[in-house]
Amino acid sequence: MFGFIIALISGALMSVQGVFNTEVTKQSSTWTTSSFVQLTGFLACILVWAATEHDKSFLMLAKVHPKYLLLGGVFGAAITFTVIKSVAALGPAQSAMLIVASQVIVSYLIEVFGLFGTDKSGFQWIKLIGVVLFITGLVIFKWKS
């Protein structure tokens, strides 16, 4: 249940953040906004680390293998940029639906093939049907807009 609640909170925060970042971009620029978002996110993480995990060293990151797993911050910058652009072009609702559809499809492929160190789950028709239904919902949402 905890994971379910956290996922709902995450989705809500992502939607609000996308709108906030898009509105800030209208008054500045995309990369200024993206830089500010990443900087304030970094500062928030450092504060939480200092309050809760200060006994754990950042040197632990040197032991991460494979090294490409450390690209999360680069992905974060790309996500911030692409969310800002998609919300500006499509609006919050349609943008969020397409983002979630992409997340579901890519996440399912990662699970099926066991990519990036995840456990391989294998293909299941019922999950594919769920993805198809989700995409059908997107088409209906767009068609009715």
Coordinates of C-alpha atoms in Angstrom, one line a residue:
M1 CA 0.0 0.0 0.0
F2 CA 2.9 2.3 0.8
G3 CA 4.3 2.0 -2.7
F4 CA 0.9 2.7 -4.2
I5 CA 0.5 5.9 -2.2
I6 CA 4.0 7.1 -2.9
A7 CA 3.5 6.5 -6.7
L8 CA 0.3 8.5 -6.6
I9 CA 2.1 11.4 -4.8
S10 CA 4.9 11.1 -7.3
G11 CA 2.5 11.5 -10.3
A12 CA 0.8 14.4 -8.7
L13 CA 4.1 16.2 -7.9
M14 CA 5.4 15.5 -11.5
S15 CA 2.2 17.1 -13.0
V16 CA 2.4 20.2 -10.8
Q17 CA 6.2 20.5 -11.3
G18 CA 5.7 20.4 -15.1
V19 CA 3.2 23.2 -15.0
F20 CA 5.4 25.3 -12.6
N21 CA 8.5 24.8 -14.8
T22 CA 6.6 25.7 -17.9
E23 CA 5.3 28.9 -16.4
V24 CA 8.8 29.9 -15.1
T25 CA 10.2 29.2 -18.6
K26 CA 7.7 31.7 -20.1
Q27 CA 9.3 34.3 -17.9
S28 CA 12.9 33.2 -18.4
S29 CA 14.2 30.5 -20.7
T30 CA 14.2 26.7 -20.9
W31 CA 17.8 26.1 -19.9
T32 CA 17.7 28.8 -17.1
T33 CA 14.6 27.1 -15.7
S34 CA 16.1 23.6 -16.1
S35 CA 19.3 24.7 -14.4
F36 CA 17.4 26.3 -11.5
V37 CA 15.2 23.2 -11.1
Q38 CA 18.3 20.9 -11.0
L39 CA 20.2 23.3 -8.6
T40 CA 17.3 23.6 -6.2
G41 CA 16.7 19.8 -6.4
F42 CA 20.4 19.3 -5.6
L43 CA 20.2 21.6 -2.6
A44 CA 17.1 19.9 -1.3
C45 CA 18.8 16.5 -1.6
I46 CA 21.9 17.7 0.2
L47 CA 19.8 19.1 3.0
V48 CA 17.8 15.8 3.4
W49 CA 21.1 13.8 3.1
A50 CA 22.7 16.0 5.9
A51 CA 19.6 15.5 8.1
T52 CA 19.1 11.8 7.5
E53 CA 22.1 10.0 6.0
H54 CA 25.1 12.1 6.8
D55 CA 26.9 9.0 8.0
K56 CA 26.9 7.6 4.4
S57 CA 29.7 9.0 2.2
F58 CA 29.4 10.1 -1.4
L59 CA 32.5 8.0 -2.1
M60 CA 30.1 5.0 -2.2
L61 CA 29.3 6.2 -5.7
A62 CA 32.8 5.3 -6.8
K63 CA 31.8 1.6 -6.3
V64 CA 28.7 1.7 -8.5
H65 CA 29.0 -0.7 -11.3
P66 CA 28.3 -0.4 -14.2
K67 CA 29.2 3.3 -14.3
Y68 CA 26.4 4.2 -16.8
L69 CA 24.0 3.8 -13.9
L70 CA 25.4 7.2 -12.6
L71 CA 23.7 9.0 -15.5
G72 CA 20.5 9.7 -13.6
G73 CA 21.3 13.4 -13.2
V74 CA 21.8 13.7 -17.0
F75 CA 18.4 11.9 -17.5
G76 CA 16.9 14.3 -14.9
A77 CA 18.1 17.4 -16.9
A78 CA 16.7 15.8 -20.1
I79 CA 13.4 15.0 -18.3
T80 CA 13.0 18.6 -17.0
F81 CA 13.7 20.0 -20.5
T82 CA 11.3 17.6 -22.3
V83 CA 8.5 18.0 -19.7
I84 CA 8.7 21.8 -20.1
K85 CA 8.5 21.6 -23.9
S86 CA 5.7 19.0 -23.9
V87 CA 3.5 20.9 -21.4
A88 CA 4.0 24.1 -23.4
A89 CA 3.1 22.4 -26.7
L90 CA 0.3 20.0 -25.6
G91 CA -1.0 21.3 -22.2
P92 CA -0.7 19.5 -18.8
A93 CA -3.2 16.7 -19.3
Q94 CA -2.3 15.5 -22.7
S95 CA 1.4 15.9 -22.0
A96 CA 1.1 13.9 -18.7
M97 CA -0.8 11.1 -20.5
L98 CA 1.8 10.7 -23.2
I99 CA 4.6 10.8 -20.6
V100 CA 2.9 8.1 -18.6
A101 CA 2.2 6.0 -21.7
S102 CA 5.9 6.2 -22.6
Q103 CA 6.9 5.3 -19.1
V104 CA 4.6 2.3 -19.0
I105 CA 5.9 1.0 -22.4
V106 CA 9.6 1.5 -21.7
S107 CA 9.3 0.2 -18.1
Y108 CA 7.5 -2.9 -19.4
L109 CA 10.2 -3.5 -21.9
I110 CA 12.9 -3.1 -19.2
E111 CA 11.0 -5.7 -17.1
V112 CA 10.5 -8.2 -19.9
F113 CA 14.1 -8.1 -21.1
G114 CA 15.7 -7.6 -17.6
L115 CA 17.6 -4.5 -18.7
F116 CA 19.9 -2.4 -16.5
G117 CA 20.2 -5.0 -13.8
T118 CA 16.4 -5.5 -13.2
D119 CA 14.9 -8.9 -12.7
K120 CA 13.6 -10.4 -16.0
S121 CA 9.8 -10.9 -15.7
G122 CA 9.1 -12.4 -19.1
F123 CA 6.3 -11.4 -21.5
Q124 CA 2.7 -11.6 -20.4
W125 CA -0.2 -11.0 -22.9
I126 CA -2.4 -9.5 -20.2
K127 CA 0.1 -6.7 -19.6
L128 CA 0.4 -6.1 -23.3
I129 CA -3.4 -5.8 -23.5
G130 CA -3.2 -3.3 -20.6
V131 CA -0.8 -1.2 -22.6
V132 CA -3.0 -1.4 -25.7
L133 CA -6.0 -0.3 -23.7
F134 CA -4.0 2.6 -22.2
I135 CA -3.0 3.8 -25.6
T136 CA -6.6 3.4 -26.8
G137 CA -7.5 5.7 -24.0
L138 CA -5.0 8.3 -25.2
V139 CA -6.3 8.2 -28.7
I140 CA -9.9 8.7 -27.4
F141 CA -8.7 11.6 -25.1
K142 CA -6.9 13.2 -28.1
W143 CA -9.8 12.6 -30.5
K144 CA -12.3 14.1 -28.1
S145 CA -10.1 17.2 -27.4

